[in-house]
PDB file of C-alpha atoms in Angstrom:
ATOM      1  CA  MET A   5     105.123  56.575  59.039  1.00 48.00           C
ATOM      2  CA  ASN A   6     103.572  53.125  59.393  1.00 49.00           C
ATOM      3  CA  LEU A   7     104.275  52.341  63.044  1.00 46.00           C
ATOM      4  CA  MET A   8     103.009  48.770  62.691  1.00 43.00           C
ATOM      5  CA  SER A   9     105.898  47.976  60.307  1.00 44.00           C
ATOM      6  CA  LEU A  10     108.298  48.561  63.219  1.00 42.00           C
ATOM      7  CA  ILE A  11     106.942  45.730  65.393  1.00 46.00           C
ATOM      8  CA  THR A  12     109.716  43.287  66.151  1.00 53.00           C
ATOM      9  CA  ASP A  13     108.766  42.117  69.642  1.00 75.00           C
ATOM     10  CA  ASN A  14     106.239  42.496  72.462  1.00 83.00           C
ATOM     11  CA  VAL A  15     107.831  45.571  74.026  1.00 86.00           C
ATOM     12  CA  THR A  16     107.935  47.357  70.686  1.00 88.00           C
ATOM     13  CA  GLU A  17     104.276  46.518  70.101  1.00 89.00           C
ATOM     14  CA  LEU A  18     103.318  47.990  73.480  1.00 92.00           C
ATOM     15  CA  LEU A  19     105.293  51.166  72.815  1.00 93.00           C
ATOM     16  CA  ILE A  20     103.576  51.578  69.447  1.00 93.00           C
ATOM     17  CA  LYS A  21     100.184  51.158  71.102  1.00 94.00           C
ATOM     18  CA  ILE A  22     101.084  53.846  73.645  1.00 96.00           C
ATOM     19  CA  VAL A  23     102.100  56.214  70.834  1.00 95.00           C
ATOM     20  CA  LYS A  24      98.855  55.544  68.950  1.00 95.00           C
ATOM     21  CA  PHE A  25      96.777  55.992  72.123  1.00 97.00           C
ATOM     22  CA  THR A  26      98.442  59.296  72.964  1.00 98.00           C
ATOM     23  CA  GLN A  27      98.102  60.565  69.383  1.00 97.00           C
ATOM     24  CA  THR A  28      94.367  59.837  69.426  1.00 98.00           C
ATOM     25  CA  ARG A  29      93.960  61.372  72.871  1.00 98.00           C
ATOM     26  CA  GLN A  30      95.827  64.503  71.805  1.00 98.00           C
ATOM     27  CA  LYS A  31      93.350  65.048  68.957  1.00 98.00           C
ATOM     28  CA  LEU A  32      90.396  64.649  71.341  1.00 98.00           C
ATOM     29  CA  LEU A  33      91.830  67.057  73.908  1.00 98.00           C
ATOM     30  CA  ILE A  34      92.522  69.668  71.240  1.00 98.00           C
ATOM     31  CA  GLN A  35      88.922  69.344  70.024  1.00 98.00           C
ATOM     32  CA  ASN A  36      87.766  69.802  73.625  1.00 98.00           C
ATOM     33  CA  ILE A  37      89.514  73.171  73.683  1.00 97.00           C
ATOM     34  CA  ILE A  38      88.548  74.272  70.170  1.00 97.00           C
ATOM     35  CA  ASN A  39      84.856  73.577  70.765  1.00 97.00           C
ATOM     36  CA  VAL A  40      84.605  75.223  74.194  1.00 96.00           C
ATOM     37  CA  GLN A  41      82.383  78.050  72.865  1.00 94.00           C
ATOM     38  CA  ASN A  42      80.062  75.806  70.833  1.00 95.00           C
ATOM     39  CA  PRO A  43      76.610  75.514  72.440  1.00 93.00           C
ATOM     40  CA  GLY A  44      75.776  71.937  73.392  1.00 93.00           C
ATOM     41  CA  PHE A  45      79.371  70.740  73.032  1.00 96.00           C
ATOM     42  CA  ILE A  46      80.090  67.607  75.059  1.00 97.00           C
ATOM     43  CA  PRO A  47      83.762  67.041  75.964  1.00 98.00           C
ATOM     44  CA  GLN A  48      85.182  63.595  75.279  1.00 98.00           C
ATOM     45  CA  GLU A  49      88.091  61.625  76.666  1.00 98.00           C
ATOM     46  CA  LEU A  50      89.710  58.243  76.234  1.00 98.00           C
ATOM     47  CA  GLU A  51      89.674  55.702  79.049  1.00 98.00           C
ATOM     48  CA  VAL A  52      93.217  56.369  80.287  1.00 97.00           C
ATOM     49  CA  ASN A  53      92.965  54.173  83.390  1.00 97.00           C
ATOM     50  CA  GLU A  54      91.430  51.336  81.385  1.00 97.00           C
ATOM     51  CA  PHE A  55      94.281  51.534  78.858  1.00 98.00           C
ATOM     52  CA  SER A  56      96.865  51.673  81.630  1.00 97.00           C
ATOM     53  CA  ASN A  57      95.363  48.604  83.319  1.00 96.00           C
ATOM     54  CA  LEU A  58      95.347  46.702  80.019  1.00 96.00           C
ATOM     55  CA  LEU A  59      99.017  47.474  79.498  1.00 94.00           C
ATOM     56  CA  ASN A  60      99.915  46.539  83.071  1.00 94.00           C
ATOM     57  CA  ASN A  61      98.172  43.189  82.649  1.00 94.00           C
ATOM     58  CA  ALA A  62      99.882  42.611  79.304  1.00 91.00           C
ATOM     59  CA  ILE A  63     103.286  43.405  80.814  1.00 91.00           C
ATOM     60  CA  ASP A  64     102.636  41.051  83.739  1.00 93.00           C
ATOM     61  CA  GLU A  65     101.744  38.284  81.277  1.00 90.00           C
ATOM     62  CA  HIS A  66     104.828  39.040  79.200  1.00 87.00           C
ATOM     63  CA  VAL A  67     107.083  38.819  82.270  1.00 90.00           C
ATOM     64  CA  ARG A  68     105.488  35.556  83.436  1.00 93.00           C
ATOM     65  CA  ASN A  69     105.077  33.742  80.123  1.00 91.00           C
ATOM     66  CA  GLN A  70     107.018  35.668  77.456  1.00 86.00           C
ATOM     67  CA  ARG A  71     103.847  36.341  75.474  1.00 86.00           C
ATOM     68  CA  LEU A  72     101.760  39.410  74.885  1.00 85.00           C
ATOM     69  CA  VAL A  73      98.068  39.128  75.693  1.00 90.00           C
ATOM     70  CA  LEU A  74      95.920  42.188  75.059  1.00 92.00           C
ATOM     71  CA  CYS A  75      92.287  41.832  76.036  1.00 93.00           C
ATOM     72  CA  ASP A  76      89.543  43.942  74.484  1.00 96.00           C
ATOM     73  CA  THR A  77      87.287  46.094  76.603  1.00 96.00           C
ATOM     74  CA  GLU A  78      84.161  48.043  75.743  1.00 96.00           C
ATOM     75  CA  ASN A  79      86.238  51.102  74.793  1.00 97.00           C
ATOM     76  CA  ILE A  80      89.500  49.574  73.573  1.00 98.00           C
ATOM     77  CA  LYS A  81      89.749  46.895  70.896  1.00 97.00           C
ATOM     78  CA  PHE A  82      92.883  45.264  69.561  1.00 94.00           C
ATOM     79  CA  GLY A  83      92.761  44.064  65.981  1.00 91.00           C
ATOM     80  CA  ALA A  84      94.767  42.249  63.373  1.00 84.00           C
ATOM     81  CA  SER A  85      98.255  43.412  62.461  1.00 80.00           C
ATOM     82  CA  GLY A  86      98.627  45.316  65.730  1.00 82.00           C
ATOM     83  CA  SER A  87      95.773  47.737  65.140  1.00 90.00           C
ATOM     84  CA  ILE A  88      93.956  49.410  68.005  1.00 95.00           C
ATOM     85  CA  GLU A  89      90.464  50.918  68.033  1.00 97.00           C
ATOM     86  CA  LEU A  90      89.744  53.520  70.704  1.00 98.00           C
ATOM     87  CA  LYS A  91      86.197  54.586  71.562  1.00 98.00           C
ATOM     88  CA  PRO A  92      85.948  58.045  73.146  1.00 98.00           C
ATOM     89  CA  VAL A  93      83.684  58.440  76.161  1.00 98.00           C
ATOM     90  CA  VAL A  94      81.869  61.457  77.562  1.00 98.00           C
ATOM     91  CA  ASP A  95      84.082  63.407  79.962  1.00 98.00           C
ATOM     92  CA  GLU A  96      81.611  63.886  82.824  1.00 97.00           C
ATOM     93  CA  HIS A  97      84.058  65.896  84.919  1.00 97.00           C
ATOM     94  CA  GLY A  98      84.794  68.052  81.871  1.00 97.00           C
ATOM     95  CA  ILE A  99      81.097  68.758  81.380  1.00 97.00           C
ATOM     96  CA  LYS A 100      80.783  69.893  84.992  1.00 97.00           C
ATOM     97  CA  LEU A 101      83.878  72.114  84.746  1.00 95.00           C
ATOM     98  CA  LEU A 102      82.707  73.572  81.448  1.00 95.00           C
ATOM     99  CA  GLU A 103      79.368  74.544  83.004  1.00 95.00           C
ATOM    100  CA  GLU A 104      80.914  75.997  86.175  1.00 96.00           C
ATOM    101  CA  ASP A 105      84.145  77.661  85.027  1.00 96.00           C
ATOM    102  CA  LYS A 106      85.338  77.707  81.402  1.00 96.00           C
ATOM    103  CA  ASP A 107      88.781  78.993  82.370  1.00 96.00           C
ATOM    104  CA  GLU A 108      89.306  76.121  84.788  1.00 97.00           C
ATOM    105  CA  TYR A 109      87.988  73.709  82.147  1.00 97.00           C
ATOM    106  CA  ILE A 110      90.532  74.977  79.601  1.00 97.00           C
ATOM    107  CA  GLU A 111      93.346  74.802  82.163  1.00 98.00           C
ATOM    108  CA  ARG A 112      92.393  71.180  82.887  1.00 98.00           C
ATOM    109  CA  GLN A 113      92.417  70.303  79.189  1.00 98.00           C
ATOM    110  CA  ILE A 114      95.833  71.938  78.774  1.00 98.00           C
ATOM    111  CA  SER A 115      97.117  70.016  81.790  1.00 98.00           C
ATOM    112  CA  LYS A 116      95.887  66.778  80.212  1.00 98.00           C
ATOM    113  CA  LEU A 117      97.610  67.739  76.948  1.00 98.00           C
ATOM    114  CA  TRP A 118     100.918  68.285  78.769  1.00 98.00           C
ATOM    115  CA  GLU A 119     100.649  64.935  80.558  1.00 98.00           C
ATOM    116  CA  ASN A 120      99.689  63.201  77.328  1.00 98.00           C
ATOM    117  CA  SER A 121     102.557  64.862  75.463  1.00 98.00           C
ATOM    118  CA  ILE A 122     105.084  63.656  78.021  1.00 98.00           C
ATOM    119  CA  ASN A 123     103.734  60.096  77.801  1.00 97.00           C
ATOM    120  CA  GLN A 124     103.912  60.231  74.014  1.00 97.00           C
ATOM    121  CA  LYS A 125     107.467  61.589  73.991  1.00 97.00           C
ATOM    122  CA  VAL A 126     108.691  58.965  76.459  1.00 97.00           C
ATOM    123  CA  ALA A 127     107.112  56.118  74.472  1.00 96.00           C
ATOM    124  CA  ALA A 128     108.465  57.501  71.179  1.00 95.00           C
ATOM    125  CA  GLU A 129     111.958  57.886  72.639  1.00 95.00           C
ATOM    126  CA  LEU A 130     111.923  54.350  74.058  1.00 94.00           C
ATOM    127  CA  LEU A 131     110.725  53.106  70.691  1.00 92.00           C
ATOM    128  CA  ARG A 132     113.568  54.917  68.895  1.00 91.00           C
ATOM    129  CA  GLN A 133     116.087  53.435  71.319  1.00 91.00           C
ATOM    130  CA  LYS A 134     114.546  49.979  71.028  1.00 87.00           C
ATOM    131  CA  GLN A 135     114.728  50.164  67.243  1.00 82.00           C
ATOM    132  CA  GLY A 136     118.414  51.137  67.506  1.00 76.00           C
ATOM    133  CA  THR A 137     118.114  54.497  65.830  1.00 59.00           C
ATOM    134  CA  ILE A 138     119.530  56.248  68.896  1.00 52.00           C
ATOM    135  CA  PRO A 139     122.349  54.736  70.952  1.00 51.00           C
ATOM    136  CA  ILE A 140     121.443  53.990  74.531  1.00 47.00           C
ATOM    137  CA  ASP A 141     123.768  55.532  77.126  1.00 49.00           C
ATOM    138  CA  ARG A 142     125.026  52.973  79.599  1.00 42.00           C
TER     139      ARG A 142
END
């Protein structure tokens, strides 16, 4: 499904960006688990706090001025037609855990997957409600 075709307003655009971010992060986290036994593997992560701060700033701007302003960072770039480019970074904490305790490392990756999954489901549900495909209980 082409999520960008659903954009009708600023809130919808933010929800789509959250879904895309969480989809990309899910793939990275799964690779972090799959590659745990590969010698020299370096775990990666997306800049979750950076993304969260960008969205908070965009929401503040939307509330104040009814416009959506998304500013690029080193690891997150917003493009034409609502596209988003996400640059993975080395997960330093993951490297340390992987060296010290593989079981704990895997548990941490699974925990991140659960958190990410919840964020994705919430954004997708809000998007469905916003698009009117599911009635909102009042």
